[in-house]
GROMACS .gro file of C-alpha atoms in nm:
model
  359
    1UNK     CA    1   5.061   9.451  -1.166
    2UNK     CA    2   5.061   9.139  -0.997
    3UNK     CA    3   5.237   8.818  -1.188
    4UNK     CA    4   4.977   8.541  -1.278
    5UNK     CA    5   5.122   8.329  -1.049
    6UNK     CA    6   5.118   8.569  -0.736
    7UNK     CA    7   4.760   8.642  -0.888
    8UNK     CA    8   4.642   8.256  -0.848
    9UNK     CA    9   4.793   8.225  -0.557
   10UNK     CA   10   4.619   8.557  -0.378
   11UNK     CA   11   4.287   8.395  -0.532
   12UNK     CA   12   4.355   8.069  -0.440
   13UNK     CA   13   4.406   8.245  -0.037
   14UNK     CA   14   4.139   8.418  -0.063
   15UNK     CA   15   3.903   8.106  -0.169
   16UNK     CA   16   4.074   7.905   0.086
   17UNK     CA   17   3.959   8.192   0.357
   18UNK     CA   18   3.599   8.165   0.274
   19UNK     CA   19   3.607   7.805   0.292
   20UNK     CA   20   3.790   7.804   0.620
   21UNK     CA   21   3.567   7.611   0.850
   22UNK     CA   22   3.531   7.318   0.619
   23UNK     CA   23   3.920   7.330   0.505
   24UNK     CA   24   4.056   7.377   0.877
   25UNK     CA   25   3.907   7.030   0.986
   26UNK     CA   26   3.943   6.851   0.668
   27UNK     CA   27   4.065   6.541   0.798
   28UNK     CA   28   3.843   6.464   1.090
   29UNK     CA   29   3.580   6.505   0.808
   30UNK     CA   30   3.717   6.273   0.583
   31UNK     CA   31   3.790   6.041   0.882
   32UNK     CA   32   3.412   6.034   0.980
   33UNK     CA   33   3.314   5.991   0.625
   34UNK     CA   34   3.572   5.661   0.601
   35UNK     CA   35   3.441   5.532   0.960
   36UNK     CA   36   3.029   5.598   0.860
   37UNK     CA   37   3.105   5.403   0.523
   38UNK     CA   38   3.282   5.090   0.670
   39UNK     CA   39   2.965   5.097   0.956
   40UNK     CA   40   2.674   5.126   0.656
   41UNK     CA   41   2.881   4.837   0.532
   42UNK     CA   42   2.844   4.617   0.828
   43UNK     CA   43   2.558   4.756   1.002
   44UNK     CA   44   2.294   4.758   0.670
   45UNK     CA   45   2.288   4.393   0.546
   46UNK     CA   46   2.323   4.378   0.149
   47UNK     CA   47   2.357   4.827   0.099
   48UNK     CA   48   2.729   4.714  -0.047
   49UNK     CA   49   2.503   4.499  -0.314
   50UNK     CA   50   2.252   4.724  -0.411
   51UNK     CA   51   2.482   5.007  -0.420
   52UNK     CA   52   2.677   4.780  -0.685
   53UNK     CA   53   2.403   4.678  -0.849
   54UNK     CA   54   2.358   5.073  -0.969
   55UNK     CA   55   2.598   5.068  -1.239
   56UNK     CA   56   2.646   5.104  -1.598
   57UNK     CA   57   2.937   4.882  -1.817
   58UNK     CA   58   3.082   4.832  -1.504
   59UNK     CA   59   3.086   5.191  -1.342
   60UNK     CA   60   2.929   5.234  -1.054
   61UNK     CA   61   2.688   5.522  -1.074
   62UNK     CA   62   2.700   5.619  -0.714
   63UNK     CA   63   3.070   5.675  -0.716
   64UNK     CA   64   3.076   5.842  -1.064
   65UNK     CA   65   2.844   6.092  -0.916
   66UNK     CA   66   3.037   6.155  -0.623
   67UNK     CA   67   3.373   6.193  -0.828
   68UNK     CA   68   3.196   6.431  -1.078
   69UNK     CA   69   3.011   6.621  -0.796
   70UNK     CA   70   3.388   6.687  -0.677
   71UNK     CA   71   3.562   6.795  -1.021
   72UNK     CA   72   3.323   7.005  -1.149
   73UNK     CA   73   3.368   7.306  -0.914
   74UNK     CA   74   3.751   7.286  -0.915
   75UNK     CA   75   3.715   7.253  -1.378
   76UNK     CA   76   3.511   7.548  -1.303
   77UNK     CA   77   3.793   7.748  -1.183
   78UNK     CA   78   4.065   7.658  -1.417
   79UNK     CA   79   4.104   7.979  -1.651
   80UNK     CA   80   4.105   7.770  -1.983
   81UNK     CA   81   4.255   8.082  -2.153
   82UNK     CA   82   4.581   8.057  -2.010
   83UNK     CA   83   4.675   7.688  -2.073
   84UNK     CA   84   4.879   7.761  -2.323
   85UNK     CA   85   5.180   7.870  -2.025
   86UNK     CA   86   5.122   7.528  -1.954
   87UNK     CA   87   5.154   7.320  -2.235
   88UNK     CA   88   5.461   7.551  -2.339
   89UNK     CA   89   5.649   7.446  -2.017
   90UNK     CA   90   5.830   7.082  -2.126
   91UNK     CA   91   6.030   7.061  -1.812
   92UNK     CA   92   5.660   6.997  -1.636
   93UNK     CA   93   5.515   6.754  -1.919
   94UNK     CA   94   5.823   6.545  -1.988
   95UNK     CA   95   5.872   6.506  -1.596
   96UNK     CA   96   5.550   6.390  -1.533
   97UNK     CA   97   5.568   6.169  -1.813
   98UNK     CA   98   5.845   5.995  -1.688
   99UNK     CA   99   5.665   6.043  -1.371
  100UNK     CA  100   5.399   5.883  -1.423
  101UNK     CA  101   5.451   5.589  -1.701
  102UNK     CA  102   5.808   5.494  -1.567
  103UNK     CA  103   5.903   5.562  -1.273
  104UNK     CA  104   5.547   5.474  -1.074
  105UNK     CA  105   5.483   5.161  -1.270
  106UNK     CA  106   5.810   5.036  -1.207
  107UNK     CA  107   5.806   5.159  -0.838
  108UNK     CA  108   5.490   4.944  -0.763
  109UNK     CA  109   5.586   4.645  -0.923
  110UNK     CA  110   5.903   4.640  -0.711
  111UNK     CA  111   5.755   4.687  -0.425
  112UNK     CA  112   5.475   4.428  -0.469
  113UNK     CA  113   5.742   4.143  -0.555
  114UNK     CA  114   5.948   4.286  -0.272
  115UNK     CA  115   5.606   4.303  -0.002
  116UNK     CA  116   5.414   4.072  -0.157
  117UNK     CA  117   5.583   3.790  -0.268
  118UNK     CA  118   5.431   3.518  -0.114
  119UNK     CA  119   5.042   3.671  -0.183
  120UNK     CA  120   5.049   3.614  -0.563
  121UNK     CA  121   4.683   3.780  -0.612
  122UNK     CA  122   4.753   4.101  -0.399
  123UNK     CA  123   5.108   4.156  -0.570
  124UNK     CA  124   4.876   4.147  -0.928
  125UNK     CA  125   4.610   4.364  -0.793
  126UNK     CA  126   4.885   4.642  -0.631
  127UNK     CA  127   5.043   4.619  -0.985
  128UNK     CA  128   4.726   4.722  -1.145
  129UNK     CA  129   4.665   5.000  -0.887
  130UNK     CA  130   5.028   5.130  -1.001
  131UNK     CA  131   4.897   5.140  -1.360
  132UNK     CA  132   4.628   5.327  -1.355
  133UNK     CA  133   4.722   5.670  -1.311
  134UNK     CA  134   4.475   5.956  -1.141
  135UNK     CA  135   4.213   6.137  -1.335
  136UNK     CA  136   3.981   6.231  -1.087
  137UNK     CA  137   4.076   6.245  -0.708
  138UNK     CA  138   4.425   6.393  -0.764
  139UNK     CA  139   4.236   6.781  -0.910
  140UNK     CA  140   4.136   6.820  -0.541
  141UNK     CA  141   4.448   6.743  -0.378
  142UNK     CA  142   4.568   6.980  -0.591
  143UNK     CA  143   4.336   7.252  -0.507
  144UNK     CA  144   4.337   7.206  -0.158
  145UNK     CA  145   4.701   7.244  -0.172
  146UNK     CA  146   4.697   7.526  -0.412
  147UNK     CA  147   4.873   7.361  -0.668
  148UNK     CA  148   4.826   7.553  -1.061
  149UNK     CA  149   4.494   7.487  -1.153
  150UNK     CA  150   4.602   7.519  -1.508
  151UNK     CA  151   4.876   7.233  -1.511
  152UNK     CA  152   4.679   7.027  -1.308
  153UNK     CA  153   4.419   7.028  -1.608
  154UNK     CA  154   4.647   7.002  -1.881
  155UNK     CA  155   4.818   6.696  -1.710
  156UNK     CA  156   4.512   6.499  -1.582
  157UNK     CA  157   4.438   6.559  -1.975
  158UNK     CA  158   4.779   6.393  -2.106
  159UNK     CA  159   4.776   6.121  -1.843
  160UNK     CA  160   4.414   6.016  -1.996
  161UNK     CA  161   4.477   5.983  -2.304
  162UNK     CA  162   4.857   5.809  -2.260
  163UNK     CA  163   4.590   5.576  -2.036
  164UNK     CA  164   4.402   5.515  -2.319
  165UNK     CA  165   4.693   5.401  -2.505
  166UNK     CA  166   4.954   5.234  -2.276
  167UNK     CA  167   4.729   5.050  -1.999
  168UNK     CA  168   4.684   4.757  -2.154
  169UNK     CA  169   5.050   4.732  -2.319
  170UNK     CA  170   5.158   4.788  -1.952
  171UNK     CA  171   4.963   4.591  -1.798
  172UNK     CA  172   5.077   4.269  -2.057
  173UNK     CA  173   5.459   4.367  -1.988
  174UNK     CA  174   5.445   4.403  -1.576
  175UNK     CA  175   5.239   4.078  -1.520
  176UNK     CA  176   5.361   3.887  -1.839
  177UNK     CA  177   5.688   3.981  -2.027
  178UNK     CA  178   5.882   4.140  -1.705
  179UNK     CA  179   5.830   3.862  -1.432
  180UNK     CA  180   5.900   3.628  -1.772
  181UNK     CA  181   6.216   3.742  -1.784
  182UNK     CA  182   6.301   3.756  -1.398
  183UNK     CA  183   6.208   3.461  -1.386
  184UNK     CA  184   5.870   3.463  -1.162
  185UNK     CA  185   5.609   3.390  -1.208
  186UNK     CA  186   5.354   3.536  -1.469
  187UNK     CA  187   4.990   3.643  -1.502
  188UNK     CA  188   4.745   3.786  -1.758
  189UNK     CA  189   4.578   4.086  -1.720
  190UNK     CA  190   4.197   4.097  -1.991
  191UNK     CA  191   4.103   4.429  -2.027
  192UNK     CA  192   3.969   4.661  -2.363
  193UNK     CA  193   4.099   5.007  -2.489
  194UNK     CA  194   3.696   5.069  -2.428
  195UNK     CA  195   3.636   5.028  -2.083
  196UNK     CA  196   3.975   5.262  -2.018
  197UNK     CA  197   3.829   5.498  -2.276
  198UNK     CA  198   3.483   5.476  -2.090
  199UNK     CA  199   3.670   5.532  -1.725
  200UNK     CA  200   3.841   5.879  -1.877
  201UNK     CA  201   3.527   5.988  -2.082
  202UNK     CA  202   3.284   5.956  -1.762
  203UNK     CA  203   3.546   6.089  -1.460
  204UNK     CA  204   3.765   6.352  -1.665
  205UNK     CA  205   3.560   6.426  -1.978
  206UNK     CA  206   3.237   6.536  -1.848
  207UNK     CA  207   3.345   6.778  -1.566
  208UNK     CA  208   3.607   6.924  -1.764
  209UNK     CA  209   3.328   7.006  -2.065
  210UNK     CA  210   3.107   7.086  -1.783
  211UNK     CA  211   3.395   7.330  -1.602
  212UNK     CA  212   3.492   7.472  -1.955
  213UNK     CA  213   3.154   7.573  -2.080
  214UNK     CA  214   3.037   7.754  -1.730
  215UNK     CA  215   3.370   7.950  -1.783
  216UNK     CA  216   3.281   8.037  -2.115
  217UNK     CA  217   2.952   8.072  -2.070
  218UNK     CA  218   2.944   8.256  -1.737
  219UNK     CA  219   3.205   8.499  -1.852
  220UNK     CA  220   3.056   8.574  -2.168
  221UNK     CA  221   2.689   8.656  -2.025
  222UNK     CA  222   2.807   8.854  -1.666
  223UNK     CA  223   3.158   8.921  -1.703
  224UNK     CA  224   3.504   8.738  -1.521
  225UNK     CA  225   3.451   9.003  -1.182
  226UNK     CA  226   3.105   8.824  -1.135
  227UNK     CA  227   3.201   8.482  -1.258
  228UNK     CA  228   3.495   8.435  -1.013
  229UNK     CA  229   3.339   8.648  -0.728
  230UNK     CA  230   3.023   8.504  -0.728
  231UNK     CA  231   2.932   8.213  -0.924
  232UNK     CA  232   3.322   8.044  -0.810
  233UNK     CA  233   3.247   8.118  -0.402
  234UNK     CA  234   2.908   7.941  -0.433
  235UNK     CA  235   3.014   7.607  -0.566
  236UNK     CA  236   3.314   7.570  -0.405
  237UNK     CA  237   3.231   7.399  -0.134
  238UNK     CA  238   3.039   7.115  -0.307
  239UNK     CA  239   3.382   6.984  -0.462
  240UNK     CA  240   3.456   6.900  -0.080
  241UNK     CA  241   3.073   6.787  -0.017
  242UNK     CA  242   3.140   6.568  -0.334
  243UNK     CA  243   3.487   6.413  -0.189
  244UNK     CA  244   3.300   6.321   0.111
  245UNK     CA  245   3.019   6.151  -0.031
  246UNK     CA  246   3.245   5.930  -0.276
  247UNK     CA  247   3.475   5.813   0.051
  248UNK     CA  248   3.154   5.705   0.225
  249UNK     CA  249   2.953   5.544  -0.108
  250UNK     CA  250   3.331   5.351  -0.174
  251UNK     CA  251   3.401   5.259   0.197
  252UNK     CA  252   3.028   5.134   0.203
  253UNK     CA  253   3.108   4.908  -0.105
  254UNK     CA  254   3.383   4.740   0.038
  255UNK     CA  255   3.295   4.830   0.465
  256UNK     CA  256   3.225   4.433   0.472
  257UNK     CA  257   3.540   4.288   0.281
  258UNK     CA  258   3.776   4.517   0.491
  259UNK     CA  259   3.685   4.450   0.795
  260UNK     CA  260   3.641   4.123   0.771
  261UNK     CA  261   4.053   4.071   0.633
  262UNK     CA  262   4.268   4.325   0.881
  263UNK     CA  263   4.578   4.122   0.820
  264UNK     CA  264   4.521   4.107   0.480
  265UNK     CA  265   4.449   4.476   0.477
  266UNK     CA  266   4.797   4.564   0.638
  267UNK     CA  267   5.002   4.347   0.464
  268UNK     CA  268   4.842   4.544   0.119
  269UNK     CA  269   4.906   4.901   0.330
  270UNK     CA  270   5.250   4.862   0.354
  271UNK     CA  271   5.374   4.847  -0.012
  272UNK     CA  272   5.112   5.129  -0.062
  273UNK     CA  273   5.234   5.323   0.225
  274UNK     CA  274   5.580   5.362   0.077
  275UNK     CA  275   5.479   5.406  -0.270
  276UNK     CA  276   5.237   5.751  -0.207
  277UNK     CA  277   5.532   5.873   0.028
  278UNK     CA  278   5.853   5.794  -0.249
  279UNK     CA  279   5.595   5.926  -0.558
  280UNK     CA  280   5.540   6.230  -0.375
  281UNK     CA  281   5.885   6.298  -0.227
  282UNK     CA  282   6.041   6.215  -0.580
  283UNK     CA  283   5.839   6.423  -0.734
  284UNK     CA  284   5.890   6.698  -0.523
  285UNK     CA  285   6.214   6.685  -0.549
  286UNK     CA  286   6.257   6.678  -0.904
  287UNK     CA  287   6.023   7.020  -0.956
  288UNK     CA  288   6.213   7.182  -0.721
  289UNK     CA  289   6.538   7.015  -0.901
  290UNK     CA  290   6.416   7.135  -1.223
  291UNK     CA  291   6.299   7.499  -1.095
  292UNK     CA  292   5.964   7.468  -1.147
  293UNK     CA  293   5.745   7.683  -0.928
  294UNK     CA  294   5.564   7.590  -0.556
  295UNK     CA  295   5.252   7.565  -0.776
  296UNK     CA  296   5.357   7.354  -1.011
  297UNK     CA  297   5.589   7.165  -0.795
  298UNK     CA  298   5.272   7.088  -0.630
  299UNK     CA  299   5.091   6.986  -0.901
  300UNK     CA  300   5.392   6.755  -1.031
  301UNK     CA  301   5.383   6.593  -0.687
  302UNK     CA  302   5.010   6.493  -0.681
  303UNK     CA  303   4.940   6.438  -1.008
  304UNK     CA  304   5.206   6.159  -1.032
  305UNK     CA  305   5.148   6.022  -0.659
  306UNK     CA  306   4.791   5.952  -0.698
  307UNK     CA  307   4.617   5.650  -0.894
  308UNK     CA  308   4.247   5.557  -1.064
  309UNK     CA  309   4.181   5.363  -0.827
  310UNK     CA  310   3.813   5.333  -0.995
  311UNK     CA  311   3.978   5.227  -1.284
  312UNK     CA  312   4.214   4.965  -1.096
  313UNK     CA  313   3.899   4.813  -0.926
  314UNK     CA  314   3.696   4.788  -1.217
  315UNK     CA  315   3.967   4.589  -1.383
  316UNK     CA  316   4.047   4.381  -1.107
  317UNK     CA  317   3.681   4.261  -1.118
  318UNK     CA  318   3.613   4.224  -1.461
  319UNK     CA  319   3.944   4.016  -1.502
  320UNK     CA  320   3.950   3.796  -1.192
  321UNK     CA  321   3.584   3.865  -0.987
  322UNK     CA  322   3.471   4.040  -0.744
  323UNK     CA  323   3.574   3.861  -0.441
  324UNK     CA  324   3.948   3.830  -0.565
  325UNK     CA  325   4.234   3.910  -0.369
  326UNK     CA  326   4.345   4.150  -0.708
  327UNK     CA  327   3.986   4.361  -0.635
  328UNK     CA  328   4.081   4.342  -0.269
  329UNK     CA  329   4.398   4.500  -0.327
  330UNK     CA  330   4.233   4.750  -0.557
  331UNK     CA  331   3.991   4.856  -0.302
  332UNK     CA  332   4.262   4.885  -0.005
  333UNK     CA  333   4.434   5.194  -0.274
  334UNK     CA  334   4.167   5.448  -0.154
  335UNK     CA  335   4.166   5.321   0.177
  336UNK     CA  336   4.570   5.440   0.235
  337UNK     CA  337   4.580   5.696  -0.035
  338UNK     CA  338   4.281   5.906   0.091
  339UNK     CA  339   4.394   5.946   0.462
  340UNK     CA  340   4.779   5.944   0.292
  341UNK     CA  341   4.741   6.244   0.033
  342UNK     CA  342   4.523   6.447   0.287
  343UNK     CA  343   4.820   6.492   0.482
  344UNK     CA  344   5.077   6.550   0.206
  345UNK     CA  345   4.827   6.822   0.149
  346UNK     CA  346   4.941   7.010   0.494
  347UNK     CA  347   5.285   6.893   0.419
  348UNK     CA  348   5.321   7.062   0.084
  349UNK     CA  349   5.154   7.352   0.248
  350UNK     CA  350   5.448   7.396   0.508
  351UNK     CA  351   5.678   7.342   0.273
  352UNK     CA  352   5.532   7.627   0.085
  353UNK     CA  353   5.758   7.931   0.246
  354UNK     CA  354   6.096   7.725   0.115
  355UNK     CA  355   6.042   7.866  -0.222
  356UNK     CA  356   6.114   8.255  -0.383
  357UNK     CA  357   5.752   8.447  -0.336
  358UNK     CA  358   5.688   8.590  -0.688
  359UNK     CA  359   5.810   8.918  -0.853
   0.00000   0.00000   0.00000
């Protein structure tokens, strides 16, 4: 009998193989969806209005339905029966813990004093961005990279609700207390327990209820065979279809304000540049440090390199407007970490032969 982990991994192939087409040029897609959302942008006069207009308490409908087109089929897979191997493995939560709510806070707010010093509104808006840890974007780097499905879920999980409880108190000691006692200067960051609460409920809560009870419910009426044979290789591919119509509704947002600031936009790359690659790389590291699986040393990786950038935005706005050099910064996050994360996809796929092949 086949361990579960040589078991996901020879289901995760063979998904991968029937999805090989749409995998295999992956990046040129997501390339021509960034490039046809910065053109609607320019080239339709007020789309990136009415598209914000659509919104709800400050989430923009369009984009929610993207991200919840794209984690619904990958919830779907996640066999909620065996999450219990996950939350039993400590190593993985306390690293991504530290992960997540030390080291990557930290790691962004050096490198925005460090990059940004002089730009005091892009240094507070790349600080947000390092706050606001993924909930949505980072389950499908993790499946195209065939990372544990399982941990992947379990973390996304603990990372909301720690959002829930520590953005705020972050966000009052890396822009207030901290740069306080540096002595630099200092600014204040307005934002509710509800609109983070609202952010996790919409992006992680409804696709994973939605992903849970078609497992349940699928299993329970035709059996796991026809659930994962059938029902799985059918809506795959709209997680990917899903990815690529949030990059083109967020590029057309913001096609306008990016293009019109290039030197603004590199001098916000750079900081952002170095933070996906150290995250990742650090992360990495320490699961392979700390013996942890490739699937899981995967899942470590991208679950602590990735951010909410939604969320980041959304605060950005409501705090200092919409035309602010903190929303700019928010919206130049996806614009690096898309491109950035597709390739640490194909890196973390080389690197896959380094470690043991199961038992």
């Amino acid at each position: 009998m086949p361990t579960d982990t040589a078991h996901q991994r020879a289901h995760h192939d063979s998904v991968a193989a029937r999805l090989s087409t749409l995998d295999r040029y992956l990046p040129v897609w997501i390339g021509v969806a960034m490039l046809a959302g910065l053109a609607l942008g320019r080239l339709i006069p007020g789309l990136g209005s009415a598209l914000s207009a659509v919104e709800i308490d400050g989430v923009s409908l369009p984009i929610a339905l993207g991200l919840l087109l794209m984690m619904y089929p990958v919830l779907a897979k996640v066999r909620y029966d065996r999450l219990d191997t996950v939350t039993g493995d400590r190593r993985m939560l306390l690293s991504s813990l530290v992960l997540n709510w030390l080291i990557g806070p930290a790691l962004m707010f050096a490198l925005a004093w460090l990059l940004l010093a002089d730009l005091p509104e892009y240094r507070t808006g790349l600080i947000i961005v390092g706050l606001a840890r993924c909930i949505a974007m980072v389950i499908i780097w993790n499946d195209l990279a065939c990372g544990d499905r399982e941990a992947a879920a379990v973390l996304v999980a603990l990372n909301s609700i720690f959002q829930v409880i520590a953005f705020a108190a972050l966000g009052w000691f890396y822009l207030s207390v901290l740069p306080g006692w540096l002595g630099l200067s200092q600014a204040t960051l307005d934002v509710s327990h509800w609109q983070i609460a609202t952010s996790v409920l919409i992006f992680l809560g409804i696709p994973l209820l939605g992903g849970y009870l078609s497992r349940t419910l699928g299993e329970r009426a035709k059996g796991r065979d026809w659930y994962e044979g059938t029902f799985l290789p059918r809506i795959g591919p709209w997680a990917l279809y899903g990815l690529l119509f949030t990059i083109v509704v967020l590029f057309a947002l913001q096609g306008d304000r990016i293009t019109a600031r290039p030197l603004d936009v590199a001098r916000i790359a750079l900081p952002l540049l170095v933070y996906f690659a150290v995250m990742w790389g650090v992360s990495y590291a320490l699961g392979r440090a700390i013996g942890l699986t490739y699937e899981r040393t995967t899942t470590l990786a991208f679950t602590a390199a990735g951010n909410n950038f939604e969320l980041a935005i959304a605060v950005a706005i409501a705090t200092f407007g919409v035309t602010s050099g903190q929303a700019l910064a928010g919206v130049v996050g996806p614009l690096i970490e898309v491109p950035v994360l597709v390739g640490l996809v194909y890196v973390s796929l080389a690197l896959r032969r380094r470690f043991p092949s199961p038992a």
